Short mmCIF file of C-alpha atoms in Angstrom, two decimals:
data_model
loop_
_atom_site.label_atom_id
_atom_site.label_comp_id
_atom_site.label_asym_id
_atom_site.label_seq_id
_atom_site.Cartn_x
_atom_site.Cartn_y
_atom_site.Cartn_z
CA MET U 1 -103.82 2.10 77.07
CA PRO U 2 -105.44 3.59 73.95
CA ALA U 3 -106.47 1.42 71.06
CA PRO U 4 -103.48 -0.23 69.32
CA ASP U 5 -103.94 1.86 66.19
CA LEU U 6 -104.25 5.13 68.11
CA PRO U 7 -100.97 6.50 69.50
CA PRO U 8 -101.28 8.49 72.74
CA LEU U 9 -102.48 12.04 72.29
CA SER U 10 -100.71 15.07 73.67
CA PRO U 11 -102.59 17.01 76.38
CA LEU U 12 -103.33 19.79 73.89
CA GLU U 13 -104.62 17.35 71.28
CA ALA U 14 -106.94 15.89 73.91
CA ARG U 15 -108.09 19.41 74.83
CA VAL U 16 -108.84 20.19 71.17
CA LEU U 17 -110.91 17.01 70.81
CA GLY U 18 -112.81 17.73 74.00
CA VAL U 19 -113.61 21.27 72.87
CA LEU U 20 -114.92 20.09 69.50
CA VAL U 21 -117.18 17.48 71.13
CA GLU U 22 -118.46 20.03 73.64
CA LYS U 23 -119.08 22.89 71.21
CA GLU U 24 -120.89 20.63 68.75
CA GLN U 25 -123.65 20.37 71.35
CA THR U 26 -123.43 23.73 73.15
CA VAL U 27 -123.02 26.12 70.18
CA PRO U 28 -124.33 24.20 67.15
CA ASP U 29 -124.93 27.43 65.20
CA THR U 30 -121.18 28.10 64.99
CA TYR U 31 -120.09 24.47 64.52
CA PRO U 32 -117.83 23.27 62.87
CA LEU U 33 -115.42 25.64 64.60
CA THR U 34 -112.96 28.05 63.07
CA LEU U 35 -109.40 28.02 64.37
CA ASN U 36 -110.04 31.22 66.34
CA ALA U 37 -113.10 29.74 68.03
CA LEU U 38 -111.17 26.55 68.77
CA VAL U 39 -108.33 28.49 70.40
CA ALA U 40 -110.87 30.37 72.54
CA GLY U 41 -112.45 27.08 73.60
CA CYS U 42 -109.09 25.55 74.51
CA ASN U 43 -108.10 28.58 76.61
CA GLN U 44 -111.51 28.95 78.25
CA LYS U 45 -111.29 29.85 81.94
CA THR U 46 -114.35 27.87 83.04
CA SER U 47 -115.08 24.14 82.78
CA ARG U 48 -111.38 23.46 82.14
CA ASN U 49 -108.79 21.70 84.26
CA PRO U 50 -106.08 22.70 83.88
CA VAL U 51 -106.61 26.19 82.47
CA ILE U 52 -104.12 26.73 79.64
CA ASN U 53 -103.01 29.52 77.33
CA ALA U 54 -102.27 27.81 74.02
CA SER U 55 -101.24 29.89 71.03
CA GLU U 56 -102.94 29.74 67.65
CA ALA U 57 -99.88 28.02 66.17
CA GLU U 58 -99.92 25.35 68.90
CA VAL U 59 -103.62 24.65 68.41
CA GLN U 60 -103.15 24.49 64.64
CA ALA U 61 -100.34 21.95 65.07
CA ALA U 62 -102.57 19.85 67.34
CA VAL U 63 -105.41 20.03 64.82
CA ASP U 64 -103.10 18.95 61.99
CA GLU U 65 -101.94 15.93 63.99
CA LEU U 66 -105.52 14.97 64.83
CA ARG U 67 -106.45 15.28 61.15
CA HIS U 68 -103.72 12.78 60.28
CA ARG U 69 -105.36 10.36 62.70
CA SER U 70 -108.84 11.06 61.24
CA LEU U 71 -110.04 12.31 64.64
CA VAL U 72 -110.66 15.78 63.21
CA ILE U 73 -112.23 16.63 59.86
CA GLU U 74 -111.37 19.84 58.02
CA SER U 75 -113.91 21.66 55.89
CA SER U 76 -113.86 25.01 54.11
CA GLY U 77 -116.50 27.69 54.29
CA SER U 78 -116.36 31.33 53.21
CA ARG U 79 -112.57 31.12 52.77
CA VAL U 80 -112.05 30.08 56.42
CA MET U 81 -111.22 26.52 57.41
CA ARG U 82 -113.50 24.87 59.95
CA TYR U 83 -112.99 21.78 62.06
CA SER U 84 -115.26 19.04 63.42
CA GLN U 85 -114.59 15.94 65.51
CA ASN U 86 -114.80 12.31 64.38
CA VAL U 87 -114.29 10.57 67.73
CA LYS U 88 -117.34 8.32 67.63
CA ARG U 89 -116.43 6.74 64.30
CA VAL U 90 -112.68 6.40 64.91
CA LEU U 91 -112.99 4.91 68.41
CA ASP U 92 -116.18 3.00 67.58
CA VAL U 93 -117.96 4.02 70.77
CA PRO U 94 -121.50 5.36 71.37
CA SER U 95 -122.24 9.06 71.71
CA GLN U 96 -122.73 8.68 75.48
CA SER U 97 -119.17 7.41 75.79
CA VAL U 98 -117.90 10.26 73.62
CA ALA U 99 -119.55 12.73 76.01
CA LEU U 100 -117.80 11.14 79.00
CA LEU U 101 -114.42 11.05 77.26
CA ALA U 102 -114.78 14.71 76.26
CA THR U 103 -115.64 15.71 79.83
CA LEU U 104 -112.60 13.84 81.13
CA MET U 105 -110.38 15.46 78.50
CA LEU U 106 -111.66 18.92 79.45
CA ARG U 107 -111.77 18.62 83.24
CA GLY U 108 -109.40 15.82 84.24
CA PRO U 109 -110.19 12.88 86.57
CA GLN U 110 -113.70 12.90 88.07
CA THR U 111 -116.07 10.65 89.95
CA ALA U 112 -119.04 9.12 88.18
CA ALA U 113 -121.36 11.59 89.91
CA GLU U 114 -119.19 14.53 88.84
CA LEU U 115 -119.11 13.22 85.29
CA ARG U 116 -122.88 13.03 85.19
CA ALA U 117 -123.19 16.65 86.31
CA ASN U 118 -120.35 18.04 84.19
CA SER U 119 -121.33 16.27 80.97
CA GLU U 120 -124.98 17.34 81.14
CA ARG U 121 -124.65 19.94 78.39
CA ILE U 122 -123.16 17.34 76.04
CA HIS U 123 -125.39 14.41 77.01
CA ARG U 124 -127.94 14.09 79.80
CA PHE U 125 -127.61 10.80 81.67
CA ALA U 126 -130.60 9.42 83.55
CA ASP U 127 -128.58 8.63 86.68
CA THR U 128 -125.10 7.90 87.98
CA SER U 129 -125.57 4.17 87.42
CA SER U 130 -125.97 4.87 83.71
CA VAL U 131 -122.70 6.79 83.71
CA GLU U 132 -120.95 3.94 85.50
CA GLY U 133 -122.29 1.47 82.95
CA PHE U 134 -120.73 3.35 80.03
CA LEU U 135 -117.50 3.85 81.98
CA ASP U 136 -117.30 0.11 82.61
CA GLU U 137 -117.73 -0.53 78.89
CA LEU U 138 -114.94 1.91 78.08
CA ALA U 139 -112.69 0.28 80.67
CA GLU U 140 -113.38 -3.23 79.35
CA ARG U 141 -113.21 -2.37 75.66
CA GLU U 142 -111.76 -5.23 73.59
CA ALA U 143 -109.69 -2.94 71.38
CA GLY U 144 -108.09 -1.45 74.48
CA PRO U 145 -109.42 0.41 77.53
CA LEU U 146 -110.07 4.12 77.11
CA VAL U 147 -110.69 4.92 80.79
CA VAL U 148 -109.40 3.66 84.12
CA LEU U 149 -110.76 3.79 87.66
CA LEU U 150 -108.09 5.38 89.84
CA PRO U 151 -107.39 4.22 93.41
CA ARG U 152 -109.62 6.02 95.88
CA GLN U 153 -107.66 8.72 97.67
CA PRO U 154 -107.58 8.79 101.49
CA GLY U 155 -110.49 10.85 102.77
CA ALA U 156 -112.33 10.71 99.45
CA ARG U 157 -115.81 9.21 99.35
CA GLU U 158 -115.57 7.95 95.76
CA ALA U 159 -112.86 6.91 93.34
CA ARG U 160 -112.25 9.01 90.25
CA TRP U 161 -112.12 7.99 86.61
CA ALA U 162 -109.50 9.17 84.10
CA HIS U 163 -109.20 8.79 80.33
CA LEU U 164 -106.29 6.92 78.74
CA LEU U 165 -106.15 8.74 75.41
CA CYS U 166 -102.91 10.41 76.50
CA GLY U 167 -101.44 7.16 77.81
CA PRO U 168 -101.30 5.61 81.29
CA VAL U 169 -102.26 7.86 84.21
CA ALA U 170 -99.76 8.26 87.04
CA GLU U 171 -101.43 9.20 90.31
CA ALA U 172 -99.14 11.08 92.71
CA SER U 173 -99.20 9.44 96.13
CA ALA U 174 -97.32 12.09 98.12
CA GLY U 175 -100.29 14.43 98.37
CA ALA U 176 -102.59 11.59 99.36
CA ALA U 177 -100.18 10.49 102.07
CA ARG U 178 -100.07 13.97 103.52
CA ILE U 179 -103.85 14.14 103.56
CA GLY U 180 -104.05 10.76 105.28
CA ALA U 181 -101.60 11.88 107.96
CA ALA U 182 -103.36 15.17 108.64
CA SER U 183 -104.75 15.84 112.10
CA GLN U 184 -108.48 16.07 112.74
CA PRO U 185 -108.48 19.91 113.05
CA ASP U 186 -106.56 20.12 109.79
CA ARG U 187 -109.13 17.90 108.09
CA LEU U 188 -111.95 20.07 109.39
CA SER U 189 -110.16 23.16 108.12
CA ASP U 190 -109.60 21.52 104.76
CA SER U 191 -113.26 20.54 104.58
CA ALA U 192 -114.33 24.11 105.24
CA GLU U 193 -111.98 25.35 102.56
CA ASP U 194 -113.25 22.68 100.16
CA GLY U 195 -116.77 23.90 100.86
CA ARG U 196 -115.82 27.47 100.01
CA VAL U 197 -114.08 26.33 96.84
CA ALA U 198 -117.10 24.25 95.85
CA THR U 199 -119.35 27.27 96.37
CA ARG U 200 -117.16 29.43 94.16
CA GLU U 201 -117.06 26.71 91.51
CA SER U 202 -120.85 26.37 91.64
CA ARG U 203 -121.24 30.09 91.06
CA ALA U 204 -118.80 29.92 88.17
CA GLU U 205 -120.69 26.98 86.69
CA ALA U 206 -123.94 28.96 86.84
CA ALA U 207 -122.41 31.62 84.60
CA ASP U 208 -120.58 29.06 82.47
CA PRO U 209 -123.14 28.58 79.65
CA ARG U 210 -123.31 32.30 78.86
CA LEU U 211 -119.55 32.68 79.09
CA GLU U 212 -118.95 29.74 76.77
CA GLU U 213 -121.41 31.10 74.24
CA PHE U 214 -119.85 34.56 74.47
CA GLU U 215 -116.34 33.18 73.93
CA ALA U 216 -117.50 31.06 71.00
CA ARG U 217 -119.29 34.00 69.38
CA LEU U 218 -116.27 36.22 69.98
CA GLY U 219 -114.10 33.72 68.16
CA GLU U 220 -116.66 33.54 65.36
CA LEU U 221 -116.76 37.34 65.03
CA ASP U 222 -112.98 37.36 64.88
CA ALA U 223 -113.11 34.80 62.08
CA ARG U 224 -115.73 36.82 60.19
CA PHE U 225 -113.59 39.93 60.55
CA GLY U 226 -110.75 37.96 58.96
CA GLU U 227 -113.06 36.98 56.12
CA LEU U 228 -114.07 40.62 55.65
CA GLU U 229 -110.44 41.71 55.54
CA ALA U 230 -109.73 39.07 52.90
CA ARG U 231 -112.67 40.24 50.80
CA VAL U 232 -111.63 43.88 51.11
CA GLY U 233 -108.16 42.92 49.95
CA GLU U 234 -109.62 41.04 47.01
CA LEU U 235 -111.86 43.97 46.06
CA HIS U 236 -108.90 46.31 46.34
CA GLY U 237 -106.97 44.10 43.94
CA ARG U 238 -109.87 44.06 41.50
CA LEU U 239 -110.24 47.83 41.78
CA SER U 240 -106.56 48.30 41.01
CA GLY U 241 -106.96 46.09 37.97
CA LEU U 242 -110.04 48.04 36.90
CA GLU U 243 -108.17 51.34 37.22
CA ALA U 244 -105.36 49.98 35.06
CA LEU U 245 -107.90 48.80 32.48
CA THR U 246 -109.60 52.20 32.50
CA GLU U 247 -106.29 53.95 31.85
CA ARG U 248 -105.59 51.57 28.98
CA LEU U 249 -109.01 52.24 27.45
CA GLU U 250 -108.42 55.98 27.74
CA ARG U 251 -105.13 55.63 25.87
CA ILE U 252 -106.83 53.59 23.15
CA GLU U 253 -109.60 56.19 22.82
CA ASP U 254 -106.99 58.94 22.54
CA ARG U 255 -105.18 57.04 19.79
CA LEU U 256 -108.47 56.47 17.96
CA GLU U 257 -109.25 60.18 18.11
CA ARG U 258 -105.84 61.05 16.69
CA LEU U 259 -106.30 58.42 13.98
CA GLN U 260 -109.70 59.85 13.08
CA ASP U 261 -108.20 63.35 12.85
CA SER U 262 -105.48 62.07 10.56
CA VAL U 263 -108.00 60.31 8.31
CA SER U 264 -110.16 63.44 8.17
CA ARG U 265 -107.20 65.58 7.12
CA MET U 266 -106.23 63.09 4.44
CA LEU U 267 -109.76 63.01 3.01
CA GLY U 268 -110.12 66.77 3.23
#
């Protein structure tokens, strides 16, 4: 279970935290993130499991809840609010552990070897043993475990780890039972299909860094466009005020001219 003073997160809140941890390392030039960039990161099609389609309002609600728990910090810049993560300080864990938690929040349960590969852009671990060491520390944490080693599924070579920030993890056993009861030809067919899926995922991962950067920059451009619209609106308001002031000055000048004419006639 999570730490006693940290209620379980919702899946979307966990996704938001994972995105903030990831983007802090992968796109530091645009970090802290705007809400638009954060929504794009949550709905990203690569390096996410499951893929979701959260709305801006839903992400904002998740951010607000995380702010109340001090896990997210809000800052203002150029009239647009930006958000950064505060996981390391709140959970009192090292940056290596934060990287592993973020990868689990973004991609779901994974083996230690998968975690090492998938977290490389956040933190580069020397080897799988190093990953396992930090996972063990998270699992044996005095304030409450933050990860758990799931039972190894039939046919799987390694057991997977899952985070506990959203509460206890329930592993479905029906699918595992069906896999265990499969015939040898079926297992061979499944293995071939798994190989094809792995190949497709590898190709997607190769394009992932550029796609992530593109999505982040797209969100940033959207935010800047919003800033520009706000400034145009402000300038329009000032211009309207200036036009009103100009009209008032013209009326005053007209009255002064009439007054001068009256004085001239009186003196003449």
